[in-house]
Coordinates of C-alpha atoms (C1' of nucleotides) in Angstrom, one line a residue:
Chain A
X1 CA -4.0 9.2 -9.3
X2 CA -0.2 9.0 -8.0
X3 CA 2.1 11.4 -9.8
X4 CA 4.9 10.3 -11.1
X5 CA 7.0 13.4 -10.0
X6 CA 10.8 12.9 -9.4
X7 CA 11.1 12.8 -5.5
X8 CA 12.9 15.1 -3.6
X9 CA 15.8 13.9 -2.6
X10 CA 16.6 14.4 1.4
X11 CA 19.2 17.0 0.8
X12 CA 16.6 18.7 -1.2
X13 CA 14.3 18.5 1.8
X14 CA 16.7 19.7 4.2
X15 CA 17.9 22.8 2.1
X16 CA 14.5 24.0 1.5
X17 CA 13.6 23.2 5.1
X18 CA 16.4 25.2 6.2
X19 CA 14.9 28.0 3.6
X20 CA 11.7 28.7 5.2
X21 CA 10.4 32.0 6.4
X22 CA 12.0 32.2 9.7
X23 CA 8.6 33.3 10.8
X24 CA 8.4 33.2 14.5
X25 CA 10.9 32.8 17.5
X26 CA 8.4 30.0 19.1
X27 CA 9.2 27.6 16.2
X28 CA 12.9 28.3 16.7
X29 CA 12.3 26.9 20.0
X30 CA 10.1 24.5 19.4
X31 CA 12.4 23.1 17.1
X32 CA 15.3 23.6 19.7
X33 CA 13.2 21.7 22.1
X34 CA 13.0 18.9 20.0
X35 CA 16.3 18.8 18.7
X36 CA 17.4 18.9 22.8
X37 CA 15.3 16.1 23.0
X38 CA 16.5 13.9 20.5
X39 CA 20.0 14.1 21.3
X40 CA 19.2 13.5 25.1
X41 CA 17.8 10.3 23.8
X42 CA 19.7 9.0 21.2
X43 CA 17.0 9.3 18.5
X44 CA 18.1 10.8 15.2
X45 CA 17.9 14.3 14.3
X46 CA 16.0 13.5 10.5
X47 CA 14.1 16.1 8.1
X48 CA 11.2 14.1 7.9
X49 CA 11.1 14.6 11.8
X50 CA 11.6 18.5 11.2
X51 CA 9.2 19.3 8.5
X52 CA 6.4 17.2 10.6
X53 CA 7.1 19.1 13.4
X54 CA 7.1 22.6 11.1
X55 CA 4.0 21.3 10.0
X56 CA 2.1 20.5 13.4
X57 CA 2.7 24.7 14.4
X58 CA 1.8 26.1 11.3
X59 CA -1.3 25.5 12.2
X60 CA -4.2 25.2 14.8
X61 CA -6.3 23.6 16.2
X62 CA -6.7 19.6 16.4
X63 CA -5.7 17.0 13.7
X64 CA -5.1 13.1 13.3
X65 CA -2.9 11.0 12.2
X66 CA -4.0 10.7 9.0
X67 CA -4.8 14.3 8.0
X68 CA -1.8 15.4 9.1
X69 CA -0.2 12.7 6.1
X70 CA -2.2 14.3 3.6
X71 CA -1.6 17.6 4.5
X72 CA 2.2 16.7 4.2
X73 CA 1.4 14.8 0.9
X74 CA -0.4 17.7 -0.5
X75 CA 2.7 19.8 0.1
X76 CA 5.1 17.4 -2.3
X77 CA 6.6 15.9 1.0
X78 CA 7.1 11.9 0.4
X79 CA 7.0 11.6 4.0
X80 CA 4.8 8.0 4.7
X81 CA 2.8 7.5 7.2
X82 CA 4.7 5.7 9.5
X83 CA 6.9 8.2 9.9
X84 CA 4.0 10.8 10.8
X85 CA 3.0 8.2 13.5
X86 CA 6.3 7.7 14.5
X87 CA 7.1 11.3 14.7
X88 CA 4.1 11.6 16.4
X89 CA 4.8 9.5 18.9
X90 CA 8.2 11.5 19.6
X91 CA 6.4 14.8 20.2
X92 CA 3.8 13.3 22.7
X93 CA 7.0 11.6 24.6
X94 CA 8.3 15.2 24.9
X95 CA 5.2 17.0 25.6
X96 CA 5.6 19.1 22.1
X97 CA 2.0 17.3 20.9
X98 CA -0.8 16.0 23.0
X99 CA -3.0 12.9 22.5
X100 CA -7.0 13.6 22.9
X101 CA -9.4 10.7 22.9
X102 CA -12.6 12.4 21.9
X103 CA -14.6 9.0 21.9
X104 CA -14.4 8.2 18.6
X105 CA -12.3 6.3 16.4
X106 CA -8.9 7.5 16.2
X107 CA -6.8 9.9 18.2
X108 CA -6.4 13.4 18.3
X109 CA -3.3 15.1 18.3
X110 CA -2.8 19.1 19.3
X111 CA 0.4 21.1 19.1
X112 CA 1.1 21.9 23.3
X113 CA 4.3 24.8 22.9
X114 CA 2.9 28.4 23.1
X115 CA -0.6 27.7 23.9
X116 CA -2.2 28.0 27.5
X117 CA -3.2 24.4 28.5
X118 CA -6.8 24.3 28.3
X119 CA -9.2 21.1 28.1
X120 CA -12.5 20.0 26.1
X121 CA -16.2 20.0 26.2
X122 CA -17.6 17.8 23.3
X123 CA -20.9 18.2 22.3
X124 CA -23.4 15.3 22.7
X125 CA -25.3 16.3 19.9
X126 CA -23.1 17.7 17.2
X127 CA -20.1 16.2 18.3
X128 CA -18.3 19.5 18.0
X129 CA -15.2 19.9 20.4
X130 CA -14.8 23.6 22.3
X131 CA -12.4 24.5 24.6
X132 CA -11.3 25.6 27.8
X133 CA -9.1 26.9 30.1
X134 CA -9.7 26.6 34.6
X135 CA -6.5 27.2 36.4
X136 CA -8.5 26.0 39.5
X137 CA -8.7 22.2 38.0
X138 CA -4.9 22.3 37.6
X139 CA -4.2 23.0 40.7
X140 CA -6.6 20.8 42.4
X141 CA -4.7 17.6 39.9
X142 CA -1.4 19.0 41.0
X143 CA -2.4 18.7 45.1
X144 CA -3.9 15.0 44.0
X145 CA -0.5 14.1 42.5
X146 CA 1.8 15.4 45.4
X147 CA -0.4 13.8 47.8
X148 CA -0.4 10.3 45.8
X149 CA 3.2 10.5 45.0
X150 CA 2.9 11.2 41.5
X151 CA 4.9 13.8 39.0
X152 CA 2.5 14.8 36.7
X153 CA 3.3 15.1 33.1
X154 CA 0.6 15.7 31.1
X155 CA -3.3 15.3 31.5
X156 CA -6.6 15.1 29.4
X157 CA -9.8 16.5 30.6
X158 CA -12.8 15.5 28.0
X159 CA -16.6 16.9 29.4
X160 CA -19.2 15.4 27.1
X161 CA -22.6 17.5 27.6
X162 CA -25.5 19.0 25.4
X163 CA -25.4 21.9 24.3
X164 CA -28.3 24.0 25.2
X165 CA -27.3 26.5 22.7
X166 CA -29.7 27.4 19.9
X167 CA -26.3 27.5 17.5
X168 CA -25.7 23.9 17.8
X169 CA -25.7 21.7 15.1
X170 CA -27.8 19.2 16.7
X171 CA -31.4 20.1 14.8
X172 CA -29.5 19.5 12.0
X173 CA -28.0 16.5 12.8
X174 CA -31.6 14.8 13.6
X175 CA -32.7 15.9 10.3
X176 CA -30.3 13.9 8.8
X177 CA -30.3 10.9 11.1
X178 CA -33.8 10.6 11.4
X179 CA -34.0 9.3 7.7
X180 CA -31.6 6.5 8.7
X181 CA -32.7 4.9 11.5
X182 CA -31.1 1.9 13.1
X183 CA -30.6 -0.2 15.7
X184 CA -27.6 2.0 16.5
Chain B
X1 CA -2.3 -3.4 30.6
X2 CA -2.1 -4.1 34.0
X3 CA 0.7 -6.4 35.5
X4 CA -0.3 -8.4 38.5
X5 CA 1.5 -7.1 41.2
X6 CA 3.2 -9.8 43.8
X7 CA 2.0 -8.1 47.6
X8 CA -0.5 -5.0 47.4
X9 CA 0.6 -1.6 48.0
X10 CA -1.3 1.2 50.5
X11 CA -2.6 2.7 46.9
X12 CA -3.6 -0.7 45.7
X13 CA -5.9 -0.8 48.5
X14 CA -7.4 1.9 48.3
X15 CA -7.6 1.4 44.8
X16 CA -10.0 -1.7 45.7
X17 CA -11.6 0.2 48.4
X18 CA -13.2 2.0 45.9
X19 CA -14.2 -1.0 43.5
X20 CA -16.2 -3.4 46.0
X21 CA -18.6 -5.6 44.9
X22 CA -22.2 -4.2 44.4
X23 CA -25.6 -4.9 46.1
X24 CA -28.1 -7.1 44.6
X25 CA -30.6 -4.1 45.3
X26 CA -28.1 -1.8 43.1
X27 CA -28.3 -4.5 40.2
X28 CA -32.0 -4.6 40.0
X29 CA -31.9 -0.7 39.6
X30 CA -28.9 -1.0 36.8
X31 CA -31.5 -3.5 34.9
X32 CA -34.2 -1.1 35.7
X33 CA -32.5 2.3 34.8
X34 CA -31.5 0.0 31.0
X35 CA -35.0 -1.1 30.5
X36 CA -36.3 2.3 30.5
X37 CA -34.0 3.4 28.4
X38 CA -34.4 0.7 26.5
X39 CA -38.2 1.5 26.4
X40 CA -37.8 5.2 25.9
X41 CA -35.5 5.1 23.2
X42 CA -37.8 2.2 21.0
X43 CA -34.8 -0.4 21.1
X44 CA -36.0 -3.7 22.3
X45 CA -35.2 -5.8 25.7
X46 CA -33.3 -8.7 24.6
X47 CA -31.6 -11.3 26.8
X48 CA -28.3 -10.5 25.3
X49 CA -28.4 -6.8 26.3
X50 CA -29.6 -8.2 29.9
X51 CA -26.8 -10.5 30.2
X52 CA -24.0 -7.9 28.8
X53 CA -25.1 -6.2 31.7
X54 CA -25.2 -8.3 34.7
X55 CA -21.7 -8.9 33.5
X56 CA -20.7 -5.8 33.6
X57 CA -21.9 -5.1 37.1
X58 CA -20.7 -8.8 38.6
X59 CA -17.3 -7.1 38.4
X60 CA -15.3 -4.3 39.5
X61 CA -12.6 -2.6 37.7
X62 CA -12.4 -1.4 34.1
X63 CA -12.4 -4.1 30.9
X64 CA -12.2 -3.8 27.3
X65 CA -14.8 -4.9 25.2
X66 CA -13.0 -8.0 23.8
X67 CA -12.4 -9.3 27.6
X68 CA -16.0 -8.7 27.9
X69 CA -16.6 -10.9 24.8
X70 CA -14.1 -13.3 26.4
X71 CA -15.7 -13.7 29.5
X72 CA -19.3 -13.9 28.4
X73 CA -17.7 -17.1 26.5
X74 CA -16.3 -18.4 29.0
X75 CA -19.6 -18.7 31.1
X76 CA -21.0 -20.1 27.7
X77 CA -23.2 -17.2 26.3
X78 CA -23.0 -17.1 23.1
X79 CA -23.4 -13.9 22.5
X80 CA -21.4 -12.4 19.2
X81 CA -19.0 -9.5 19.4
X82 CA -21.2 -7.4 17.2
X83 CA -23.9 -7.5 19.8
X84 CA -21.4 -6.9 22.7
X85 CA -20.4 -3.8 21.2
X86 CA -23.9 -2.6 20.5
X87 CA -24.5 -3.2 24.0
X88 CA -21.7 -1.1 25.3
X89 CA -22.9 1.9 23.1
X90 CA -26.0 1.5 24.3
X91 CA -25.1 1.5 28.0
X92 CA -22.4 4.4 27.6
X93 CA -25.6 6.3 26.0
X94 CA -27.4 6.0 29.3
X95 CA -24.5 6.7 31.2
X96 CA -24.1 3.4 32.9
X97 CA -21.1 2.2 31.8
X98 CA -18.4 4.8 31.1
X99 CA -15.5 4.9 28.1
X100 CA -12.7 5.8 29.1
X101 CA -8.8 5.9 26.5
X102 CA -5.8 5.2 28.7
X103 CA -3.8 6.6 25.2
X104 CA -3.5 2.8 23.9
X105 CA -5.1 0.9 21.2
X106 CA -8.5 0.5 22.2
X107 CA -11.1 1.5 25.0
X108 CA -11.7 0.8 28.4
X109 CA -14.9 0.8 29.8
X110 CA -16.2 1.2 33.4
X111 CA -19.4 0.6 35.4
X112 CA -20.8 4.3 36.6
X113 CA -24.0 2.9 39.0
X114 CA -23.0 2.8 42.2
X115 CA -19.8 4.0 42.6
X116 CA -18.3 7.7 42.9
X117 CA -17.2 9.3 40.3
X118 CA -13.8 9.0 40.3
X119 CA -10.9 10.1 37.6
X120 CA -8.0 8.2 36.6
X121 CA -4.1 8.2 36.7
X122 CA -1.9 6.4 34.6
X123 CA 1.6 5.8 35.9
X124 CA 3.9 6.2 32.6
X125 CA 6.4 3.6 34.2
X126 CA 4.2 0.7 34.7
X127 CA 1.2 2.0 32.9
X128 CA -1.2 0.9 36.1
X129 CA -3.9 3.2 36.2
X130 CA -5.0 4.6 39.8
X131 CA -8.4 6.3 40.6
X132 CA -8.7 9.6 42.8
X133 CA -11.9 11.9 43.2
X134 CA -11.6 15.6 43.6
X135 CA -15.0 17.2 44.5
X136 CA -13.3 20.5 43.6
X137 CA -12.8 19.2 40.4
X138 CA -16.3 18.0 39.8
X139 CA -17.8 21.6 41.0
X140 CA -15.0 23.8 38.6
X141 CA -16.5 21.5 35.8
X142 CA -19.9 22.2 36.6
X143 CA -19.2 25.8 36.9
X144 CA -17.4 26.0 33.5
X145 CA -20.5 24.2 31.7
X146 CA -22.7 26.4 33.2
X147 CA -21.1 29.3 32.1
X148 CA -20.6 28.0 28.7
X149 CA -24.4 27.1 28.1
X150 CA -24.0 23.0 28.6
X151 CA -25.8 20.5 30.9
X152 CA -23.0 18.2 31.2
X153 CA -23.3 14.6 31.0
X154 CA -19.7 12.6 31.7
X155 CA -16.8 13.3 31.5
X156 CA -13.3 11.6 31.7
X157 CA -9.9 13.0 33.5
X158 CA -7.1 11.1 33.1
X159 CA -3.7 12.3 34.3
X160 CA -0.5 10.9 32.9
X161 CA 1.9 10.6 35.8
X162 CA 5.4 9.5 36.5
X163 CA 5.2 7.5 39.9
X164 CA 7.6 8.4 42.4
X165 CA 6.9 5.6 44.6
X166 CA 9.2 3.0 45.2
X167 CA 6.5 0.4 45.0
X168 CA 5.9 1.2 41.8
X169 CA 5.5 -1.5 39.3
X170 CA 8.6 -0.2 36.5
X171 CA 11.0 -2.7 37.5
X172 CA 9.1 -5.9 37.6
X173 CA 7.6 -4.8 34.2
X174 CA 11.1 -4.5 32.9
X175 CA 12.0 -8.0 34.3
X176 CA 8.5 -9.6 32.9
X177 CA 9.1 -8.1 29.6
X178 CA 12.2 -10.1 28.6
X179 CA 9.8 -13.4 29.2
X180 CA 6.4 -13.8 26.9
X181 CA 3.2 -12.3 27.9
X182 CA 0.7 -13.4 29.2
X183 CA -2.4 -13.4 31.6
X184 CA -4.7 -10.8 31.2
Chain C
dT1 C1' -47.0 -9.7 11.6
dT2 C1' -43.4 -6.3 11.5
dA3 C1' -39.0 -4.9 11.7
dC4 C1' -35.4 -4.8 15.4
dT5 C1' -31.7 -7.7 16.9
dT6 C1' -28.8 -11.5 16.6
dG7 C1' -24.5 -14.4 15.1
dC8 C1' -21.4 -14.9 11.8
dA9 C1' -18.0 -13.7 8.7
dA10 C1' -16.2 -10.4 5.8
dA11 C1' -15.1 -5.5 5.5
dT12 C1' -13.2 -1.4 7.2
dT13 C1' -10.4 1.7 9.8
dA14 C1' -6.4 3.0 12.3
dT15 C1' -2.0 1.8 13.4
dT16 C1' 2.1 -1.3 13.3
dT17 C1' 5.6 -4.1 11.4
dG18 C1' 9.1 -6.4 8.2
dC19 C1' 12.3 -5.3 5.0
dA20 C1' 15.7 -3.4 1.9
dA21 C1' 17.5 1.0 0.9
dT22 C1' 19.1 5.2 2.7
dA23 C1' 21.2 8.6 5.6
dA24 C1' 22.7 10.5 10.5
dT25 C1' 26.3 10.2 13.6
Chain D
dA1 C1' 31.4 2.3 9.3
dT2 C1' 27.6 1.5 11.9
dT3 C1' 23.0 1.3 12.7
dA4 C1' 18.8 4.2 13.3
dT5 C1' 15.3 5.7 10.2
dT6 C1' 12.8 5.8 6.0
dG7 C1' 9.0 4.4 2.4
dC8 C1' 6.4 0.9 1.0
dA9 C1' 3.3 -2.8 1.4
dA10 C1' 1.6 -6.3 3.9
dA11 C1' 0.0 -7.4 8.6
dT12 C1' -2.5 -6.7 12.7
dA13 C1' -5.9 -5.0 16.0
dA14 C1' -10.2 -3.1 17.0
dT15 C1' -14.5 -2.2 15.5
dT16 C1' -18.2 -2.1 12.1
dT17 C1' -21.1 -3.8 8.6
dG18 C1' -24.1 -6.9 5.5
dC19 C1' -27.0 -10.5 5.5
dA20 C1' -30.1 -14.2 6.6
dA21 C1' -32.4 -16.2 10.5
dG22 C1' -34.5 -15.5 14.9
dT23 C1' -37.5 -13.1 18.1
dA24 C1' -39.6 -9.0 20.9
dA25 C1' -43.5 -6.2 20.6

DNA sequence: TTACTTGCAAATTATTTGCAATAAT
DNA sequence: ATTATTGCAAATAATTTGCAAGTAA
């Protein structure tokens, strides 16, 4: 059902961006980071750009593509979804977001800014994603870099194991699948 | 993607050094290792998943499941997409072949039998990817899953890299990319 | 025989692209 | 004023699915 509201126009957007709850010095930076980054590059400074950014670190935790859209949609912000991918693809470039391949169909984006880097154990059984944090593995892909000529940038650890955990979803899972068997 | 480079480099080399061509003892034990997983799991022994397979491990290097698809063509199997994806699900599930996302559209996948375990850098010039093992790597990984409550099954490192090497690939991609694409 | 697996083609999902309108510099 | 960026819809790419026919157990 689309609603036919009247769309806000992008002076609209920006004076109400520029009205938020200045809520935390990180964003301020964030947002300065980005800004910084644009510039350097030539890209264009845009609110859609800001208020996908806002949105990305008002909140944790991973997202997609596509839920970050609707999330944006839900809030009355006409912003389509090629700009979310585009945008996207801007805060990846400068390290703002990072990109997670969990093994399944689409990626995964998390917000990088503020947050100690940390990587991912994905459950075999329940597919749920847990985190965490080895200062030992960075420095050990640091020394592999410097020794192969390489500046790192950025990396993405994934471990995929079962969980021997008695909280795991997996029991419940097998319930389910067991029903609908297949050649899988 | 990779570009075909004109004279190999020290890291191309090693590179290969670590991709040589397997055994013909080693390939009876792939076919083995599927069949009883095959067996185990109730799915049935076909000649399509036994071909998929012996594909896989005529090869070295990592592929994507349409130059799989391509190749089996080629060598006049017809054997359909659908069943060439099934297959690679199925051998990712016994940890023969391993999935691996480079950040791009689709997957990569890699034989596991065989070889060292071995984690990946992608230049962000050129986009070549590079293997490196870290045994300290490996144990901090095992120790985290331990002390999370895991057994851990796979997992995937992939380190995104600017290459400081002049051999690097960057320029000749910027000279190919004015002209059409092409190999692959 | 039973029902899993196959090839094929259509469907689906995620992402990208073309284009005219709009807005940042 | 110039041209990057936008929203929209259509297009594409990768993968999955439905189905009838084939085949392993």
């Amino acid at each position: 059902m689309k609603v036919a509201a009247k769309r806000e126009t992008k002076k609209e957007q920006r004076t109400r961006a520029n009205t938020q709850a200045p809520e935390v010095k990180e964003r301020e930076s964030v947002e300065h980071i980005f800004r910084e980054f644009l510039k350097k590059k030539g890209y264009r400074a845009t609110p859609e750009r800001d208020i996908v950014l806002r949105e990305i670190y008002s909140a944790a935790g991973h997202f997609d593509a596509d839920e970050l859209f609707i999330k944006l949609k839900q809030k009355n912000h006409n912003i389509s979804r090629a700009t979310v991918y585009n945008t996207l693809d801007l805060l990846v470039e400068c390290n703002l977001v990072s990109q997670n391949s969990f093994g399944h169909k689409h990626l995964h984006y998390e917000r990088v800014y503020g947050y100690d880097h940390h990587d991912h154990i994905v459950c075999n059984q329940c597919g749920e994603v847990f985190e965490f944090s080895n200062p030992k593995i960075e420095e050990q892909q640091d020394a592999v870099c410097k020794s192969m000529g390489f500046d790192i940038r950025q990396h993405t650890l994934q471990i995929f194991a079962d969980c021997v955990k008695t909280d795991c979803d997996y029991k419940k899972r097998q319930a389910e699948q067991s029903q609908t068997k297949s050649q899988r």
